Amino acid sequence: MAPKRSSRCTVLAVDDNLNTLEVIKRNLTPAGYEVVTCAEVPAAVRILEEQPIDVLITDYKMPRHDGLELITHAGENYPDLGMIMVTGYPSIDGAVQAVKSGADEYLAKPFTETELLAAMEKVTDKLARRRQARAAVPLPGDFGILGCSQAMQAVFRLIDKAAAMTANVLISGESGTGKELVARAIHYRGARSAAPFVSVNCTAIPESLLESELFGHVKGAFTGAKEDRAGYFQIADGGTIFLDEIGDASLNLQAKLLRIMQNKEFFRVGSSQICKVDTRIIAATHKNLQAMVEKGLFREDLYYRLNIIDIPLPPLRERREDIAILVNHFMSEFCREMGRPSITLSDRALQALGVYAWPGNVRELENLMQRLVVMVDGPQVAVADLPPAMRFTIRSLPGEMRTLSQMEADHINAVLESVGGNKSRAAEILGIDRKTLREKLKKQTGAN
Amino acid sequence: MTKIKVLLVDDEPSFVETMVKRLHKRGLEMLTAFGGQEALALLDSDDTIEVVILDIRMPGMDGMQTLKEIKGRHPLVEVIMLTAHGTVESGIEGMKQGAFDYLLKPCDIAQLLDKVTEAAAHRRQHQERIYKARIQTITLRKP
Ligand SMILES: Nc1ncnc2c1ncn2[C@@H]1O[C@H](COP(=O)(O)OP(=O)(O)OP(=O)(O)O)[C@@H](O)[C@H]1O
C-alpha cells in the first residue's frame, strides 16, 4: 500500500552541484515545503520509490544519467508528480525536450527566489487541480452506482438491506452489470466498512493455487511455499470477501467454502491447526446457480447458505431508461479526464444506443464512451462514429409501425448522418441522383 | 501505407509554395492555409488531416492561439510548430499546449520530414491502441 501522503508538500531536489541544492533548500523550506536532496539520478530513483514525493526539481546536465532521463522515468511511473527542470545552459531545444518528456516548468540558472517560488506555485496548483479532478470522480454515498430505472431502484433497496445485515449475499447478473460495484457498496455502507474488502475472481486464479490463495499456507506445505502466508479469508477478517464467478468453483473448493461458512473455521494448506475468522462472504455469478444445483454441479447446501440475500442485477437491455444517464456520466467523466470540452450525442446516435442489445452491459457502454471521447474530434457524436453493430439498429425500433414514406425519410436521414451530411455521397449510397435526393428532402421539410 | 496528410499553415506565400513542392515530392499529401482561421475551417471539414505544421508569427490569429484551438477541437491531430523567431518561452508554451514538437526555421527538409513521419505514426498508434483496447475488453468479457 502507498504510504499516506502528509499534507505538507514534499520536494525532491536533484543536482550534482551541492550549492544549487543548498539554494533550493534555503528558499523552499521557509515557504513551508519539505525538501529532500540528492546528487545523482540513481539515488533520486530510489528516493521516489521509497517515499511519497509531490514535486521533483532536477538539474539537466549531470554525469552519467541526465535530468531528462529522470524526468522521463518519473513521468512514466508517477503520474501524480509535479516536475521542474533546472538548467545552467538554457536552450530552445532543451526546453522543448524537457516539456516533451513531462516537465511542468523549466527554470534557467541562476534563478531568483521569486522565480523558484513562482514555478513551485504553478506546479502545485496544477497538482491540486489534477487531484481534485480525480477525487471528484467517485460519487460518495451511492458508490457510483447509477440508475433511474425501477429495476435499479429495487437494487438500491436491496443494497441498503444487505448493508444493514451481516448475512451472506449472492449477486447474480451478466458480465458487466456492476456486480462488483454492488458488492463494494454493501461493504462500505455497512458496519464492516473500516475492515478490508477483498475481491477474488475465482476464475482468474488457477485451481491448483486457489486453495492456498484463499486459505493461506504454512512454510513447506508445497514446493515454493518458503514461508507462512495468510490467505484472503484471513486478510479480510472482520471485513468482506467478494468471491466473483463462484459458479466456477470446483466441488472440492465448494466443500471448503461450506465449512468456513458453517463454522467460521478453516485449515491453512499444509496445516492441521484450525483457524478462526469472521469474514462476510459476498459471492457473484453470471451463471444460473439453481440450474447448476439441479445438474449436480453446485452444492445445494452451499447455494442456500450463500443465497440468504439474493440480489439479481438486470442486464442493461432490460432497463433502457438507464442508458442516457450512464452515457452522460461516462461522457463527462472521460472528457474531464482528457481535458477536453464536453461532447454530446446526436439524437439519432442516442437513439441507436437506446435500441442496441449491449451484450457487455455497462462495461461495454463505459468502454464505448471512452473510445468516443478520444476518437471523435468535433463537439457531437454522430451515428457514423458508432461501431457498425450499433449503427443500423435504428430501423428495428420496436413497437412502432411507420408509413413507407416515413421509413424512406428515416433511412435517408440515417444515411445522410452516416456520411456527415455529404449529399453527393448519400445520394450515391441511396442509388439516386443528387437532384432526386434534394427533392425528397424538400418534401420531408414540407411534410413536417 | 496511405500517404500522410499534412496541413501547412504559414502567412508567407513563397515559403508555403517551396515547402509544399518539396514535401509533396517526398510523398506527403499537402494542404495549405495562410492563417489560423483558414486552418481551423479546413480541419473542421476534413478529419483525415493527420499533422499540422504551424508557423507562430502570423497576422490575425497567431500560431499559439491556433494551436490551442486545434488541440481543443481535434485532440488527435498532431501539431509541429515551425518558427523563425523561436524563444525558450514560446517553445515551452507550445509544448505545454500539446504541440508534438517545436522546430526552428530555416529547417532541414529531412529533419522536418522525420518529424512529420514520427507525428503521424504517433497519431496512428494512438488511434489503433484505443480501438484495440476496446475490442479486447469486449471480446474477453462477452458472457
Ligand atoms: N449502475 C452503474 N453505474 C455506474 N457504473 C456502473 C454501473 N454498473 C456497472 N458500472 C461500471 O461498469 C464496469 C463493470 O462493472 P463490474 O466490474 O462491477 O461488473 P461485474 O458485473 O462485476 O462484471 P464481471 O462479472 O464481468 O466481473 C465498472 O467499470 C463499473 O464501474
Coordinates of N, CA, C and O in Angstrom, one line a residue, chain B residues 1-96:
Chain B
M1 N 0.6 1.4 -46.9 CA 0.5 2.6 -46.0 C 0.0 3.8 -46.8 O 0.5 4.1 -47.9
T2 N -1.1 4.4 -46.3 CA -1.6 5.6 -47.0 C -0.7 6.8 -46.8 O 0.0 6.8 -45.8
K3 N -0.8 7.7 -47.8 CA 0.1 8.9 -47.7 C -0.3 9.7 -46.4 O -1.5 9.7 -46.0
I4 N 0.7 10.3 -45.8 CA 0.4 11.2 -44.6 C -0.2 12.5 -45.2 O 0.4 13.1 -46.1
K5 N -1.3 12.9 -44.6 CA -1.9 14.1 -45.0 C -1.5 15.3 -44.0 O -1.8 15.2 -42.8
V6 N -0.9 16.3 -44.6 CA -0.3 17.3 -43.8 C -0.9 18.7 -44.2 O -1.2 19.0 -45.4
L7 N -1.2 19.5 -43.2 CA -1.7 20.9 -43.5 C -0.6 21.8 -43.0 O -0.1 21.8 -41.9
L8 N -0.1 22.6 -44.0 CA 0.9 23.6 -43.7 C 0.3 25.0 -43.6 O -0.4 25.5 -44.4
V9 N 0.5 25.6 -42.4 CA -0.1 26.9 -42.1 C 1.0 28.0 -42.0 O 1.8 27.9 -41.0
D10 N 1.0 28.9 -42.9 CA 2.1 30.0 -42.8 C 1.6 31.1 -43.7 O 0.9 30.9 -44.7
D11 N 1.8 32.4 -43.3 CA 1.3 33.5 -44.0 C 2.3 34.0 -45.1 O 2.0 34.9 -45.8
E12 N 3.3 33.3 -45.3 CA 4.3 33.7 -46.3 C 4.2 32.8 -47.6 O 4.7 31.7 -47.6
P13 N 3.5 33.3 -48.6 CA 3.2 32.5 -49.8 C 4.5 31.9 -50.4 O 4.4 30.7 -50.8
S14 N 5.6 32.6 -50.5 CA 6.7 32.0 -51.2 C 7.3 30.8 -50.4 O 7.6 29.7 -50.9
F15 N 7.2 30.9 -49.1 CA 7.7 29.8 -48.2 C 6.7 28.6 -48.4 O 7.2 27.5 -48.6
V16 N 5.5 28.9 -48.3 CA 4.5 27.8 -48.5 C 4.7 27.1 -49.8 O 4.7 25.9 -49.9
E17 N 4.9 27.9 -50.9 CA 5.0 27.3 -52.2 C 6.2 26.3 -52.3 O 6.0 25.2 -52.7
T18 N 7.3 26.8 -51.8 CA 8.5 25.9 -51.9 C 8.4 24.7 -51.0 O 8.7 23.6 -51.4
M19 N 7.9 24.9 -49.8 CA 7.7 23.8 -48.8 C 6.8 22.7 -49.4 O 7.1 21.5 -49.3
V20 N 5.7 23.2 -49.9 CA 4.7 22.2 -50.5 C 5.3 21.4 -51.6 O 5.2 20.2 -51.6
K21 N 6.0 22.1 -52.5 CA 6.7 21.4 -53.6 C 7.6 20.3 -53.0 O 7.6 19.2 -53.4
R22 N 8.5 20.7 -52.1 CA 9.5 19.8 -51.6 C 8.9 18.6 -50.8 O 9.3 17.5 -50.9
L23 N 7.9 18.9 -50.0 CA 7.3 17.8 -49.2 C 6.5 16.9 -50.0 O 6.4 15.7 -49.8
H24 N 5.8 17.5 -51.0 CA 5.0 16.7 -51.9 C 5.9 15.7 -52.7 O 5.5 14.5 -52.8
K25 N 7.0 16.2 -53.1 CA 8.0 15.4 -53.8 C 8.4 14.2 -53.0 O 8.7 13.1 -53.5
R26 N 8.4 14.4 -51.7 CA 8.9 13.3 -50.7 C 7.7 12.4 -50.3 O 7.8 11.8 -49.3
G27 N 6.6 12.6 -50.9 CA 5.5 11.6 -50.7 C 4.4 12.0 -49.7 O 3.6 11.2 -49.3
L28 N 4.4 13.3 -49.3 CA 3.3 13.7 -48.4 C 2.2 14.3 -49.2 O 2.4 14.9 -50.3
E29 N 1.0 14.1 -48.7 CA -0.2 14.8 -49.3 C -0.3 16.2 -48.6 O -0.5 16.2 -47.4
M30 N -0.2 17.3 -49.4 CA -0.1 18.6 -48.7 C -1.4 19.4 -48.9 O -1.9 19.5 -50.0
L31 N -1.8 20.0 -47.8 CA -2.9 21.1 -47.9 C -2.3 22.3 -47.3 O -1.3 22.3 -46.5
T32 N -2.8 23.5 -47.7 CA -2.2 24.7 -47.1 C -3.3 25.7 -46.6 O -4.4 25.6 -47.0
A33 N -2.9 26.5 -45.7 CA -3.7 27.6 -45.2 C -2.8 28.8 -44.9 O -1.7 28.6 -44.5
F34 N -3.3 30.0 -45.1 CA -2.4 31.1 -44.9 C -2.7 31.8 -43.5 O -2.2 32.9 -43.3
G35 N -3.6 31.2 -42.8 CA -3.8 31.8 -41.4 C -4.6 30.8 -40.5 O -5.0 29.7 -41.0
G36 N -4.7 31.2 -39.3 CA -5.2 30.3 -38.3 C -6.7 29.9 -38.5 O -7.1 28.8 -38.5
Q37 N -7.5 30.9 -38.9 CA -8.9 30.7 -39.1 C -9.1 29.7 -40.3 O -9.9 28.8 -40.2
E38 N -8.4 30.0 -41.3 CA -8.5 29.1 -42.5 C -8.1 27.7 -42.2 O -8.8 26.7 -42.6
A39 N -7.1 27.6 -41.4 CA -6.6 26.2 -41.0 C -7.7 25.5 -40.2 O -8.0 24.3 -40.4
L40 N -8.3 26.2 -39.2 CA -9.3 25.6 -38.4 C -10.5 25.2 -39.2 O -11.1 24.1 -39.1
A41 N -10.9 26.0 -40.2 CA -12.0 25.7 -41.1 C -11.7 24.4 -41.8 O -12.6 23.5 -42.0
L42 N -10.5 24.3 -42.3 CA -10.1 23.1 -43.1 C -10.2 21.8 -42.2 O -10.7 20.8 -42.6
L43 N -9.6 22.0 -41.0 CA -9.6 20.8 -40.0 C -11.0 20.4 -39.7 O -11.3 19.2 -39.5
D44 N -11.9 21.4 -39.5 CA -13.3 21.1 -39.1 C -14.0 20.3 -40.2 O -14.8 19.5 -39.9
S45 N -13.6 20.6 -41.5 CA -14.3 19.9 -42.5 C -13.6 18.6 -43.0 O -14.2 17.9 -43.8
D46 N -12.4 18.4 -42.6 CA -11.6 17.3 -43.1 C -11.0 16.5 -42.0 O -9.9 17.0 -41.5
D47 N -11.5 15.4 -41.5 CA -10.9 14.8 -40.4 C -9.9 13.7 -40.8 O -9.5 12.9 -40.0
T48 N -9.4 13.8 -42.0 CA -8.3 12.9 -42.4 C -6.9 13.6 -42.3 O -5.9 13.0 -42.6
I49 N -6.9 14.9 -42.0 CA -5.7 15.6 -41.8 C -5.0 15.1 -40.5 O -5.6 15.0 -39.5
E50 N -3.7 14.6 -40.7 CA -3.1 14.0 -39.5 C -2.1 14.9 -38.8 O -2.0 14.8 -37.6
V51 N -1.4 15.7 -39.6 CA -0.4 16.5 -39.0 C -0.5 18.0 -39.5 O -0.8 18.2 -40.7
V52 N -0.3 18.9 -38.6 CA -0.3 20.3 -39.0 C 1.1 20.9 -38.7 O 1.6 20.7 -37.7
I53 N 1.6 21.6 -39.7 CA 2.9 22.3 -39.5 C 2.5 23.8 -39.4 O 1.9 24.4 -40.3
L54 N 2.8 24.4 -38.2 CA 2.2 25.7 -37.9 C 3.3 26.7 -37.6 O 4.1 26.5 -36.8
D55 N 3.2 27.9 -38.3 CA 4.0 29.0 -38.1 C 3.5 29.7 -36.8 O 2.4 29.6 -36.5
I56 N 4.4 30.3 -36.1 CA 4.0 31.0 -34.8 C 3.5 32.4 -35.1 O 2.5 32.9 -34.7
R57 N 4.4 33.2 -35.9 CA 4.0 34.6 -36.1 C 3.2 34.7 -37.3 O 3.6 34.5 -38.5
M58 N 1.9 35.0 -37.1 CA 1.0 35.2 -38.3 C 0.1 36.3 -37.9 O -0.3 36.5 -36.7
P59 N -0.3 37.1 -38.9 CA -1.3 38.2 -38.6 C -2.6 37.6 -38.3 O -2.9 36.4 -38.6
G60 N -3.5 38.3 -37.6 CA -4.8 37.7 -37.2 C -4.5 36.8 -36.0 O -3.8 37.0 -35.1
M61 N -5.2 35.6 -36.1 CA -5.0 34.6 -35.1 C -3.6 34.1 -35.1 O -3.2 33.5 -36.1
D62 N -2.8 34.2 -34.0 CA -1.4 33.8 -34.1 C -1.3 32.3 -33.9 O -2.3 31.6 -33.6
G63 N 0.0 31.8 -34.1 CA 0.2 30.3 -34.1 C -0.2 29.7 -32.7 O -0.8 28.6 -32.7
M64 N 0.1 30.4 -31.6 CA -0.2 29.8 -30.3 C -1.7 29.6 -30.1 O -2.1 28.6 -29.6
Q65 N -2.4 30.7 -30.5 CA -3.8 30.6 -30.3 C -4.4 29.5 -31.2 O -5.3 28.8 -30.8
T66 N -3.9 29.5 -32.4 CA -4.3 28.5 -33.4 C -4.1 27.1 -32.8 O -4.9 26.2 -32.8
L67 N -2.9 26.9 -32.2 CA -2.5 25.6 -31.6 C -3.6 25.2 -30.5 O -4.1 24.1 -30.5
K68 N -3.9 26.2 -29.7 CA -4.8 25.9 -28.6 C -6.2 25.5 -29.2 O -6.8 24.5 -28.7
E69 N -6.6 26.2 -30.2 CA -7.9 25.9 -30.8 C -7.9 24.5 -31.4 O -8.8 23.7 -31.3
I70 N -6.8 24.2 -32.1 CA -6.7 22.9 -32.8 C -6.7 21.8 -31.8 O -7.5 20.8 -31.9
K71 N -5.9 21.9 -30.7 CA -5.9 20.8 -29.7 C -7.2 20.7 -29.0 O -7.6 19.6 -28.5
G72 N -7.9 21.8 -28.8 CA -9.2 21.7 -28.2 C -10.3 21.0 -29.0 O -11.0 20.2 -28.5
R73 N -10.3 21.3 -30.3 CA -11.3 20.8 -31.2 C -10.9 19.4 -31.7 O -11.8 18.6 -32.0
H74 N -9.6 19.2 -32.0 CA -9.2 18.0 -32.6 C -8.0 17.4 -31.9 O -6.9 17.5 -32.4
P75 N -8.2 16.9 -30.7 CA -7.1 16.5 -29.9 C -6.1 15.5 -30.5 O -5.0 15.4 -30.1
L76 N -6.6 14.7 -31.5 CA -5.7 13.7 -32.0 C -4.8 14.2 -33.2 O -3.9 13.5 -33.6
V77 N -5.1 15.4 -33.6 CA -4.3 16.0 -34.7 C -2.9 16.4 -34.1 O -2.9 17.0 -33.0
E78 N -1.8 16.0 -34.7 CA -0.5 16.4 -34.2 C 0.0 17.7 -34.8 O -0.2 17.9 -36.0
V79 N 0.5 18.6 -34.0 CA 0.9 19.9 -34.5 C 2.4 20.0 -34.3 O 2.9 19.8 -33.2
I80 N 3.1 20.4 -35.4 CA 4.5 20.7 -35.3 C 4.7 22.2 -35.4 O 4.2 22.8 -36.4
M81 N 5.2 22.9 -34.4 CA 5.4 24.3 -34.5 C 6.7 24.6 -35.3 O 7.7 23.9 -35.1
L82 N 6.7 25.6 -36.2 CA 7.8 25.9 -37.0 C 8.0 27.4 -37.0 O 7.1 28.1 -37.5
T83 N 9.1 27.9 -36.6 CA 9.2 29.4 -36.4 C 10.6 29.9 -36.7 O 11.6 29.2 -36.5
A84 N 10.6 31.1 -37.2 CA 11.9 31.8 -37.4 C 12.3 32.6 -36.2 O 13.4 33.1 -36.0
H85 N 11.3 32.7 -35.3 CA 11.6 33.6 -34.1 C 11.4 32.8 -32.8 O 10.6 33.2 -32.0
G86 N 12.2 31.7 -32.7 CA 12.0 30.9 -31.5 C 12.6 31.5 -30.3 O 13.6 32.2 -30.3
T87 N 11.9 31.2 -29.2 CA 12.4 31.6 -27.9 C 12.2 30.4 -26.9 O 11.3 29.6 -27.2
V88 N 12.9 30.4 -25.8 CA 12.7 29.4 -24.9 C 11.3 29.4 -24.4 O 10.6 28.4 -24.3
E89 N 10.8 30.6 -24.1 CA 9.4 30.7 -23.6 C 8.3 30.2 -24.5 O 7.5 29.4 -24.1
S90 N 8.4 30.6 -25.8 CA 7.4 30.1 -26.7 C 7.5 28.6 -27.0 O 6.6 27.9 -27.2
G91 N 8.8 28.1 -26.9 CA 9.0 26.7 -27.0 C 8.2 25.9 -25.9 O 7.5 25.0 -26.2
I92 N 8.4 26.4 -24.7 CA 7.8 25.8 -23.5 C 6.3 25.9 -23.7 O 5.5 24.9 -23.5
E93 N 5.8 27.1 -24.0 CA 4.4 27.3 -24.2 C 3.8 26.4 -25.2 O 2.7 25.7 -25.0
G94 N 4.4 26.3 -26.3 CA 3.9 25.4 -27.4 C 3.8 23.9 -27.0 O 2.8 23.3 -27.2
M95 N 4.9 23.5 -26.3 CA 4.8 22.1 -25.8 C 3.8 21.9 -24.8 O 3.1 20.8 -24.8
K96 N 3.6 22.9 -23.9 CA 2.6 22.7 -22.9 C 1.2 22.7 -23.5 O 0.3 22.1 -22.9

